[in-house]
Coordinates of C-alpha atoms in Angstrom, one line a residue:
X51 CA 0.0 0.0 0.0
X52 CA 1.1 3.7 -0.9
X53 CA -1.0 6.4 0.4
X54 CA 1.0 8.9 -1.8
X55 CA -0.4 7.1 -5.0
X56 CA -4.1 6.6 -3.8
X57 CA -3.7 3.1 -1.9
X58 CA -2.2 1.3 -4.2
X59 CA 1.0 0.2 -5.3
X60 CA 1.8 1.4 -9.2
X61 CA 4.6 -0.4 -10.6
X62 CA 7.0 2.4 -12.7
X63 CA 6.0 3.1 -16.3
X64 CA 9.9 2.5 -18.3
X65 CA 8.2 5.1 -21.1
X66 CA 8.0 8.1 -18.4
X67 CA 10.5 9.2 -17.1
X68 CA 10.4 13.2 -15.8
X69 CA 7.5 15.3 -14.1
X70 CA 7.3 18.5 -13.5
X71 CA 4.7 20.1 -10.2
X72 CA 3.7 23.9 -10.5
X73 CA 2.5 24.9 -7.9
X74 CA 0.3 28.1 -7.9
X75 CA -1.5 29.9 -4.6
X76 CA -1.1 29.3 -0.6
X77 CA 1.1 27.1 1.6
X78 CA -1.5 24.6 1.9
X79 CA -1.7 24.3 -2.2
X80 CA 2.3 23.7 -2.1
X81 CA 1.9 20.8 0.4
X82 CA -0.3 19.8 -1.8
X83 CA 2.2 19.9 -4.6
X84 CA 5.0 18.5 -2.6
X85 CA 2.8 15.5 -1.7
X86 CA 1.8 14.6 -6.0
X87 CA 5.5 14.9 -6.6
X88 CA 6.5 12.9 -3.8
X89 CA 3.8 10.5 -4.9
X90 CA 5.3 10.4 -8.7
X91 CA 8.8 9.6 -7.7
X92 CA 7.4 6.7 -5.9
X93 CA 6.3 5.8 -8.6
X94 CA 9.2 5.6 -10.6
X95 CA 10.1 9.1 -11.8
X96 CA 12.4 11.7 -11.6
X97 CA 11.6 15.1 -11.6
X98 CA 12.7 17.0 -14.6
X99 CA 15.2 19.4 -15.1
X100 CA 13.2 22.1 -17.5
X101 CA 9.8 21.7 -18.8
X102 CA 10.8 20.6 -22.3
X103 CA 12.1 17.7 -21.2
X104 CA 9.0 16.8 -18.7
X105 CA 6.8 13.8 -19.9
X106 CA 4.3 14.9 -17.4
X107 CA 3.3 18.2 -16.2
X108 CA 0.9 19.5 -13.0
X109 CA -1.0 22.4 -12.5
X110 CA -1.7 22.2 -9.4
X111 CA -3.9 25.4 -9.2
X112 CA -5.2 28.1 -7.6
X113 CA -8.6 30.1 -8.5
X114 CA -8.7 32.8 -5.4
X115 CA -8.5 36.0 -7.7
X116 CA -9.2 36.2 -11.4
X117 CA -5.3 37.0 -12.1
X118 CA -4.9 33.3 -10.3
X119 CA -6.8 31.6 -13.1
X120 CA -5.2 34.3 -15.9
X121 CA -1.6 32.8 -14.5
X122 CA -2.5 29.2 -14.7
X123 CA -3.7 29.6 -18.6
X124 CA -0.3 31.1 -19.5
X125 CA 1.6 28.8 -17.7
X126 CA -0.4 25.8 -19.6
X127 CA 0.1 27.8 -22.8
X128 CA 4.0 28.5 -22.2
X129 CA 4.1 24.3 -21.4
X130 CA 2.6 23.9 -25.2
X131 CA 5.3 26.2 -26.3
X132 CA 8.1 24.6 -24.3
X133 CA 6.9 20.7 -24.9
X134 CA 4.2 20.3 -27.1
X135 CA 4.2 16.4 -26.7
X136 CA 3.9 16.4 -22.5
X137 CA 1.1 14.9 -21.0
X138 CA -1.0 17.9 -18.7
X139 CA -2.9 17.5 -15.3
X140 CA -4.9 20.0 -14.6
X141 CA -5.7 20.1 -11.0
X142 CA -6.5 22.5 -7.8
X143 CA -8.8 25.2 -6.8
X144 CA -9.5 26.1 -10.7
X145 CA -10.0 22.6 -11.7
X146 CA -12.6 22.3 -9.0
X147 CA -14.4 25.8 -9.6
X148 CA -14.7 25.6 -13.3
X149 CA -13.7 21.9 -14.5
X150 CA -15.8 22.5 -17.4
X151 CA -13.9 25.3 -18.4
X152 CA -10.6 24.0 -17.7
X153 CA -11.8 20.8 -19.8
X154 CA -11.6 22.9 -22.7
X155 CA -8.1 24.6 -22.7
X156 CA -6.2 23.8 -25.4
X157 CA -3.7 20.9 -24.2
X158 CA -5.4 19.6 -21.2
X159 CA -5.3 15.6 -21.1
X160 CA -7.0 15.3 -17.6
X161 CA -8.7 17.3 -15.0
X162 CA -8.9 16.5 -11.4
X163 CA -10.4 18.6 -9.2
X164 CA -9.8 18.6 -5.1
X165 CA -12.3 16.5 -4.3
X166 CA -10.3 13.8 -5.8
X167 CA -6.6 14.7 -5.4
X168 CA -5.7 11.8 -4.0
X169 CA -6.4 10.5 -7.6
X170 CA -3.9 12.7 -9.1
X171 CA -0.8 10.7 -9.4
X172 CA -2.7 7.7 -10.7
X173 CA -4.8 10.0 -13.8
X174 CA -1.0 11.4 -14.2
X175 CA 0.8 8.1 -15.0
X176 CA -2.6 7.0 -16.7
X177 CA -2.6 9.9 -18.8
X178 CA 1.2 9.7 -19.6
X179 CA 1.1 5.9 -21.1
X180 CA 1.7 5.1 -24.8
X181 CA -0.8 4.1 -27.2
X182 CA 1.4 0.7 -27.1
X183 CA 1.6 -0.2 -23.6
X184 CA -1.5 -2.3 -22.3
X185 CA -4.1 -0.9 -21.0
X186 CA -4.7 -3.3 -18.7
X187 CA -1.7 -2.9 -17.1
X188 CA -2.3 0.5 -16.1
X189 CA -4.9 1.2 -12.8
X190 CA -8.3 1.8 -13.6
X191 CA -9.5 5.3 -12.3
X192 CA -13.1 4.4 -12.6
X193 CA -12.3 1.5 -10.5
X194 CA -11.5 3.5 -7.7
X195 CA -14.3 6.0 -7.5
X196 CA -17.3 5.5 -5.3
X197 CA -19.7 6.0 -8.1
X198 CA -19.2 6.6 -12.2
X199 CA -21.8 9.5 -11.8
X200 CA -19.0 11.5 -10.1
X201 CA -17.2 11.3 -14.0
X202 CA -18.4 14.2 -15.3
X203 CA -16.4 13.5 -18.8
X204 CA -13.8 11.0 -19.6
X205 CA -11.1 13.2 -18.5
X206 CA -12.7 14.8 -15.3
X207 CA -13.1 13.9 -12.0
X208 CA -15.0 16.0 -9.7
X209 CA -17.8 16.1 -7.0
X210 CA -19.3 19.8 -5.8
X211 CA -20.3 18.2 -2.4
X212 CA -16.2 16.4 -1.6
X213 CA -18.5 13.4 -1.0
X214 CA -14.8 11.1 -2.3
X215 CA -12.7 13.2 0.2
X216 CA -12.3 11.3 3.3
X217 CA -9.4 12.7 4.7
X218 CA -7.9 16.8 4.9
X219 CA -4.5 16.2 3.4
X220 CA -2.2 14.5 1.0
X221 CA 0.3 12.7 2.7
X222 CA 3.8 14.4 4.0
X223 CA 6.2 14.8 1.3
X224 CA 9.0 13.4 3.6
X225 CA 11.0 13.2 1.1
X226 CA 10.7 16.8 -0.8
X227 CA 14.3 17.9 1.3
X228 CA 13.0 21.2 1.7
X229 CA 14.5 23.6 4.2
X230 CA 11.3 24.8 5.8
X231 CA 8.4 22.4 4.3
X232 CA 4.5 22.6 4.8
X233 CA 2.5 20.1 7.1
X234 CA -0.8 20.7 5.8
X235 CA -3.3 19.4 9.0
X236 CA -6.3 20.5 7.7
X237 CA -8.3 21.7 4.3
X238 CA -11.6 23.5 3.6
X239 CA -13.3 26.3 5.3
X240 CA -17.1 26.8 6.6
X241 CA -16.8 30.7 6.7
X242 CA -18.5 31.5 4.2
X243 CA -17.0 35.0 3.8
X244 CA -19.4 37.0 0.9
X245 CA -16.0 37.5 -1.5
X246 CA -14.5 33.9 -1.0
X247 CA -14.4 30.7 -3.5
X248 CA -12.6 28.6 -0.9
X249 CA -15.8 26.4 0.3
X250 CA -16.5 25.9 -3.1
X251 CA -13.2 25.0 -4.2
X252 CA -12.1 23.5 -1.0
X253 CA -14.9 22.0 0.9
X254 CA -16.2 22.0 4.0
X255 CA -13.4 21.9 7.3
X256 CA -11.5 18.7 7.2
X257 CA -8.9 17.9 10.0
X258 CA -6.0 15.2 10.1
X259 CA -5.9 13.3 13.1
X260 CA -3.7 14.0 16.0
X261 CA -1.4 10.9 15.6
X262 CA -1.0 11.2 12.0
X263 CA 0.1 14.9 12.5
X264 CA 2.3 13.5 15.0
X265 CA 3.5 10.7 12.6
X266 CA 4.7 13.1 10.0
X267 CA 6.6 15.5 12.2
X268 CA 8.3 12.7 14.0
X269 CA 9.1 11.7 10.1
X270 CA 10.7 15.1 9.6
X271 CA 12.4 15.0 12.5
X272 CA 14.2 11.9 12.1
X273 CA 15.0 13.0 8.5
X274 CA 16.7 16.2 10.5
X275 CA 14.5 18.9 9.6
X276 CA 14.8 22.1 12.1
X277 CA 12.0 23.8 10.8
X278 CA 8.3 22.6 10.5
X279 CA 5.8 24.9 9.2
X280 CA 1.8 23.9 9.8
X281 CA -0.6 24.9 7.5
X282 CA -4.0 24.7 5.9
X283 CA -7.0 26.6 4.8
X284 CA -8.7 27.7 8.4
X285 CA -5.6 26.5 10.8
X286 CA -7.1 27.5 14.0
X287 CA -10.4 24.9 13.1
X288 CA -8.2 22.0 12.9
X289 CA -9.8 19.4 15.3
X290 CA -13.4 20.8 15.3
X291 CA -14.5 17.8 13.2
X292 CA -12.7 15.4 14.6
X293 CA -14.5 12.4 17.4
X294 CA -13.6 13.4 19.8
X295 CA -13.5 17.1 19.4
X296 CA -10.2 18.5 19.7
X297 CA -8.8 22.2 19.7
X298 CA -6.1 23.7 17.7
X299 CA -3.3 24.7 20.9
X300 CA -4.0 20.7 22.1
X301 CA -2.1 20.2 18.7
X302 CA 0.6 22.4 18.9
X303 CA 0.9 21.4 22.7
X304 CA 1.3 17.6 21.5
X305 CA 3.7 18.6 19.1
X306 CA 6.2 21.0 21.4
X307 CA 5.8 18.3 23.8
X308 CA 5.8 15.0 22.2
X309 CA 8.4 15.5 19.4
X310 CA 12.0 17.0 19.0
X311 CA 11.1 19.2 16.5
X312 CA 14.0 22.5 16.7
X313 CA 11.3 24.8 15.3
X314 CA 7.8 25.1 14.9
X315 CA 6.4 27.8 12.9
X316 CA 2.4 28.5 12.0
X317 CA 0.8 30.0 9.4
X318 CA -2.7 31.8 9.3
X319 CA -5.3 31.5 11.6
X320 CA -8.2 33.7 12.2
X321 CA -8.1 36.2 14.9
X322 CA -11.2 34.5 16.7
X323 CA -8.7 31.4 17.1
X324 CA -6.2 33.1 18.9
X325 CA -7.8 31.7 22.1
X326 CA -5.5 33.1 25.6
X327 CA -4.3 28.7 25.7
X328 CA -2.3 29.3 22.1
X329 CA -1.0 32.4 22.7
X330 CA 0.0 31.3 26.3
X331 CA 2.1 28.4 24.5
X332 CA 3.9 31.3 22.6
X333 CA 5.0 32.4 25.4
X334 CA 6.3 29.4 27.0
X335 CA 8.2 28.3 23.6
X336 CA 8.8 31.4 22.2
X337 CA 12.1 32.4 23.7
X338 CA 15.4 30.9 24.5
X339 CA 18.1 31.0 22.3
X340 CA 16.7 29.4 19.6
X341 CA 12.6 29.5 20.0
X342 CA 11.0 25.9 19.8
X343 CA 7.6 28.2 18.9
X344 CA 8.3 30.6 15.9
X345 CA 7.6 34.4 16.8
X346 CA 5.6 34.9 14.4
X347 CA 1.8 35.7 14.1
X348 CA -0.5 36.0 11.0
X349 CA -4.2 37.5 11.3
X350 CA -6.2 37.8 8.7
X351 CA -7.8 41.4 8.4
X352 CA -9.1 42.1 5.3
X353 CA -10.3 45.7 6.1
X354 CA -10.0 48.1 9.1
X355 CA -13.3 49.4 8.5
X356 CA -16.3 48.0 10.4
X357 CA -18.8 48.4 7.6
X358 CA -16.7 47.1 5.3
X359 CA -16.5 43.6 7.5
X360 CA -20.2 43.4 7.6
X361 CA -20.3 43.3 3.9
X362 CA -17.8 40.7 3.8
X363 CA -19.8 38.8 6.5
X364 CA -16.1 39.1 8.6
X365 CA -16.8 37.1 12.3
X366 CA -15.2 40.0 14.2
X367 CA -15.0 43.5 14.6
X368 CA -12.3 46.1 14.6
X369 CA -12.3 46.1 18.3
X370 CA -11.9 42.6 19.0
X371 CA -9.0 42.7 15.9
X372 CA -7.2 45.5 18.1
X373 CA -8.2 43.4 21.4
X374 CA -6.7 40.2 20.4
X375 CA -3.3 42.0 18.7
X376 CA -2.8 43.7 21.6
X377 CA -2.5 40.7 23.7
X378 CA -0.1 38.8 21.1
X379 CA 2.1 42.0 21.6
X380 CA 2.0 41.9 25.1
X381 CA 3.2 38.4 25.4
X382 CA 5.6 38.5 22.4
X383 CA 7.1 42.2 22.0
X384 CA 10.0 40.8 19.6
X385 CA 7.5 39.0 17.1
X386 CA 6.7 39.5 13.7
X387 CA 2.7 40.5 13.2
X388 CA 1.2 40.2 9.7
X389 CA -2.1 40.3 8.0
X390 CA -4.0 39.7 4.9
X391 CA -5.6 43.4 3.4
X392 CA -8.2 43.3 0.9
X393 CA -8.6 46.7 -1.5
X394 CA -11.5 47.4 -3.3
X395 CA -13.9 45.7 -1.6
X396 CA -17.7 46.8 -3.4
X397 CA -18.7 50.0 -1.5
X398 CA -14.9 51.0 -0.1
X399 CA -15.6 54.6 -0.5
X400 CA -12.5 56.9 0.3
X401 CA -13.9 57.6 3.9
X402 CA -13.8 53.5 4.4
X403 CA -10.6 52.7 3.2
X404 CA -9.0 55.9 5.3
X405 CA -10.5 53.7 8.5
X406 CA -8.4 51.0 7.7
X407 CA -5.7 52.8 6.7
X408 CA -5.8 54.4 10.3
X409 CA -6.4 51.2 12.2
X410 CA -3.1 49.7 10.4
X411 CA -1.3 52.5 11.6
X412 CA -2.6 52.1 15.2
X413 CA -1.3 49.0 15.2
X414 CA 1.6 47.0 15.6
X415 CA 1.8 45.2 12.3
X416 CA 5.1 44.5 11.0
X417 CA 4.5 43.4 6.9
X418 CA 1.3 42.9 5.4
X419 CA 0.0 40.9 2.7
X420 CA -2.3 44.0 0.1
X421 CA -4.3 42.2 -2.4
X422 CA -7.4 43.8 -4.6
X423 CA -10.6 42.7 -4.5
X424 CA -11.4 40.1 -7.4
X425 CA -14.8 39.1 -8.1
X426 CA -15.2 35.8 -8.6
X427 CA -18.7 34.0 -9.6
X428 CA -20.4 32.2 -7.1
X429 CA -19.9 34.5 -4.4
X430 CA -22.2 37.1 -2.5
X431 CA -20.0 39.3 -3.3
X432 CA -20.3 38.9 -7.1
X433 CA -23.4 40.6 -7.5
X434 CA -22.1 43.5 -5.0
X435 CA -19.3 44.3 -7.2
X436 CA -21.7 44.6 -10.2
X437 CA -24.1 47.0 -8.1
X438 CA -21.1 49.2 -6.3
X439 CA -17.4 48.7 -8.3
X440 CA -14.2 50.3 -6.7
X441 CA -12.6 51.8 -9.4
X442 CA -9.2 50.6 -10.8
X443 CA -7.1 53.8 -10.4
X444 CA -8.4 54.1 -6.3
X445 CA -7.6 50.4 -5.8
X446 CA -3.8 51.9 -7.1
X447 CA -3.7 54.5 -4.9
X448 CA -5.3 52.5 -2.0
X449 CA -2.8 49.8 -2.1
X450 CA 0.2 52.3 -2.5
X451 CA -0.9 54.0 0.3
X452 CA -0.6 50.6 2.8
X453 CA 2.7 49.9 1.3
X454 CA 4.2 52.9 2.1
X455 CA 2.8 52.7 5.2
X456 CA 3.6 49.3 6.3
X457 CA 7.4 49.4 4.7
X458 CA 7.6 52.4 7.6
X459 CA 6.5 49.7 9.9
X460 CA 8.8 47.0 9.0
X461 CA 12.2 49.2 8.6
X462 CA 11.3 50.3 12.2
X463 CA 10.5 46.9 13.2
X464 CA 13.9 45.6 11.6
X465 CA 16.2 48.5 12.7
X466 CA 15.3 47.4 16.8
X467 CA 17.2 44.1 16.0
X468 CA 20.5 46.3 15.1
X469 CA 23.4 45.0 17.2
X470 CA 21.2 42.4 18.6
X471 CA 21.3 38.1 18.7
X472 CA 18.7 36.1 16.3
X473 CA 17.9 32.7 15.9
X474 CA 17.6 31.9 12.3
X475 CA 17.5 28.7 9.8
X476 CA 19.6 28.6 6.8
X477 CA 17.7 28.5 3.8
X478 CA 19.9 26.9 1.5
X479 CA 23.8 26.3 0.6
X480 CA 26.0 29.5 0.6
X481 CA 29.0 31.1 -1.2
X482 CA 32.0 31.7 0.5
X483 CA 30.6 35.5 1.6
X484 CA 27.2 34.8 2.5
X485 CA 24.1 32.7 3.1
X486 CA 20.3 33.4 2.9
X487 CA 18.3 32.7 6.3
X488 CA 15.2 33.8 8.2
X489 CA 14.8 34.7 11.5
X490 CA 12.1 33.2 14.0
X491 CA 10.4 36.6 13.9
X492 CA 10.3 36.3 10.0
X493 CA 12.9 38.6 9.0
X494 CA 15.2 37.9 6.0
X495 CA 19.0 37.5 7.5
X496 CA 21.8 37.6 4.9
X497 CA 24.7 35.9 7.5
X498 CA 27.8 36.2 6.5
X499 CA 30.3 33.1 5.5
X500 CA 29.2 29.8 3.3
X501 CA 26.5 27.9 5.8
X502 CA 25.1 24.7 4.9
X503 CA 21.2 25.0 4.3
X504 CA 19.1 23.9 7.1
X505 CA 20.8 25.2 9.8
X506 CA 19.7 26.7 13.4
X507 CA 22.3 29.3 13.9
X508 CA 22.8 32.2 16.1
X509 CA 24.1 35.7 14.5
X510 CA 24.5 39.1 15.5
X511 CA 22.7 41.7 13.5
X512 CA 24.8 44.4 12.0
X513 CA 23.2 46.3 9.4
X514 CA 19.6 46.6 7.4
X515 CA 19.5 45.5 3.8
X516 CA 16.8 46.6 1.7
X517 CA 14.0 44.6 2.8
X518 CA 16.1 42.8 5.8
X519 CA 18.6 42.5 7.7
X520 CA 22.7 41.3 7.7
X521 CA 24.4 39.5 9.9
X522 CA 28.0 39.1 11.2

């Protein structure tokens, strides 16, 4: 058995040979990623050095903006350009939101859509054999689906309801030798926000379970990773589907206490999850020499502006934003604080977006993430932007407004580190003058001297770069 390829064994096809995964979107799409490669190289094949000499090629997708679907089209086009005779999955959040529409590009020879991803390594080989090989030697993909109704056409597979989709995740790509690598413990989101795709494309909230989680850190561990990051689509609602119910902080606890790992670092969560039990474990392993608990915190915001969250059917309000941000600070003043900013939301007048623009300056935030608002069909939100649009040229002006204001933030944030100690992890091999790292508190460290990657060192901070810092 090989949960990487779907359950089953697949004995190597001799007539492919390379693969090549792009991966489009969030951490939790990479893992994905990371997981189908992992899953064709036990299989038999090797990844590719450039995409003309790839026999197969995945997508792996993402379809949260407009300019997300726009990127994966000209990346399938550049493929036909590159290697006009390589066999193309088409899979991910775009393959499940439209897998009609991606059924049609020009060059697609199967499309599999989230609710099946565990399939994907199985329609790749499939998809990659020879007119002259057997076909009964290959694995029969209708043969492992619940029911042929879920077929949709002979090179789809798809379900709107995730009805196949018993577990969260794709297994751990254990063996992907990645310096900081992705565990993704959960998938799908219940939110329901009015300008999201995500439950559509993702499905409901889906959790690993604890001891799997556990299984694939100790995995990394042993392999002598330092750095684990966790991931998914709502972290902080891992667990709430599990029997019995678990919380997300139990999970972290488990893993600070019950494994080795050097570093654990964690990606989004909503600012309703930040319960006083999680951030109380920040401060317990979020300091030392080198912190076991990455200090480093990530709330989504989307917009300042209390009106503005009501449209978007947000779960909070400015106040219990500035509430909950406040408390991270207090018990981490050295970490790095990020959030997610949306522009252009349907109805941001001026007067709107200058409330946002003051709550980010009232608050500690040290980078953000400034994205514009895309419509995207299916949502509330859809109809909102045909009713109300934010014009192009304010989105502009909006979003250069934040970034200017938030690379004040950072250089301030960074320039209190000057002459100071940080932890940081090598990211990969260095010259003989210097090697790129990051800090716990997400800071970019250029250290000085050729390091090895995937290294916990400790360096003292002499300068600023441009968007970081160096070390001595």
């Amino acid at each position: 058995m090989d949960a990487a390829t779907g359950g089953q064994r697949v004995d190597r096809l001799n007539n492919v040979e390379e693969y090549h995964v792009e991966n489009f979107g969030c951490r939790a799409s990479r893992a994905d990623g990371e997981a189908i490669a992992s899953g064709l190289r036990c299989a038999g094949l090797v990844e590719a050095g450039d995409l003309a000499s790839a026999t197969v090629v995945i997508l792996n997708t993402c379809s949260v903006t407009a300019e997300a679907d726009r990127n994966a089209r000209a990346f399938l086009r550049r493929v036909r350009r590159a290697n006009p005779k390589a066999r193309i999955v088409f899979t991910g959040c775009y393959a499940q939101r439209a897998p009609e529409e991606v059924a049609v590009l020009g060059g697609v020879d199967a499309v599999v859509g989230n609710s099946h991803k565990s399939l994907v390594v199985k329609a790749a080989l499939a998809s990659a054999s020879l007119p002259e090989r057997p076909v009964e030697a290959l694995v029969s993909i209708d043969s492992l689906l619940e029911s042929p109704r879920r077929r949709i056409a002979g090179t789809v597979w798809h379900d709107p309801l995730f009805a196949h989709s018993e577990i969260a995740a794709l297994p751990f790509a254990a063996d992907a030798h990645q310096t900081r690598p992705n565990l993704k413990i959960q998938d799908g989101c219940g939110n329901r926000c009015s300008f999201c795709i995500i439950p559509v494309t993702r499905g409901p909230s889906r959790s690993v379970s604890l001891d799997e989680s556990l299984r694939a850190v100790g995995e990394f561990v042993e392999s002598g990773g330092k750095e684990l990051v966790l991931s998914g689509i709502n972290l902080g609602r891992w667990g709430r589907d599990l029997s019995p119910v678990a919380r997300f902080e139990e999970l972290v606890a488990a893993i600070l206490e019950r494994t080795a790992l050097p570093r654990l670092r964690i990606s989004s969560i909503e600012p309703m999850d930040w319960s006083s039990e999680l951030i109380g474990l920040f401060r317990q392993y979020g300091c030392g020499p080198h912190p076991r608990l990455a200090r480093h915190v990530h709330l989504p915001l989307q917009s300042g502006s209390d009106a503005v969250l009501r449209l978007m059917h947000r779960r909070y309000r400015p106040w219990h934003y500035a509430a909950k941000v406040d408390e991270i600070r207090a018990a981490l003043p050295d970490a790095a604080i990020g959030a997610d900013v949306m522009i252009g939301f349907p109805g941001e007048s001026d007067a709107l977006f200058q409330e946002t623009h003051d709550f980010i300056e009232r608050l500690p935030f040290t980078y953000l993430h400034v994205f514009p608002f895309s419509a995207r069909p299916g949502t509330a939100a859809f109809a909102m932007h045909g009713a109300n649009p934010v014009h192009g040229e304010a989105v502009n002006e909006r979003k250069t407004a934040l970034k200017a204001l938030i690379a004040g933030k950072n250089a301030a944030f960074r320039a209190r580190f000057l002459g100071e100690e940080l932890s940081v992890v090598t990211l990969r091999g260095g010259d003989s003058s210097v090697t790129q790292a990051l800090s716990d508190n997400f800071i970019p460290v250029a250290v000085a001297g050729g390091w090895a990657a995937n290294e916990l060192v400790r360096v003292r901070v002499g300068n600023l770069s441009v968007d970081g810092l160096k070390a001595v």
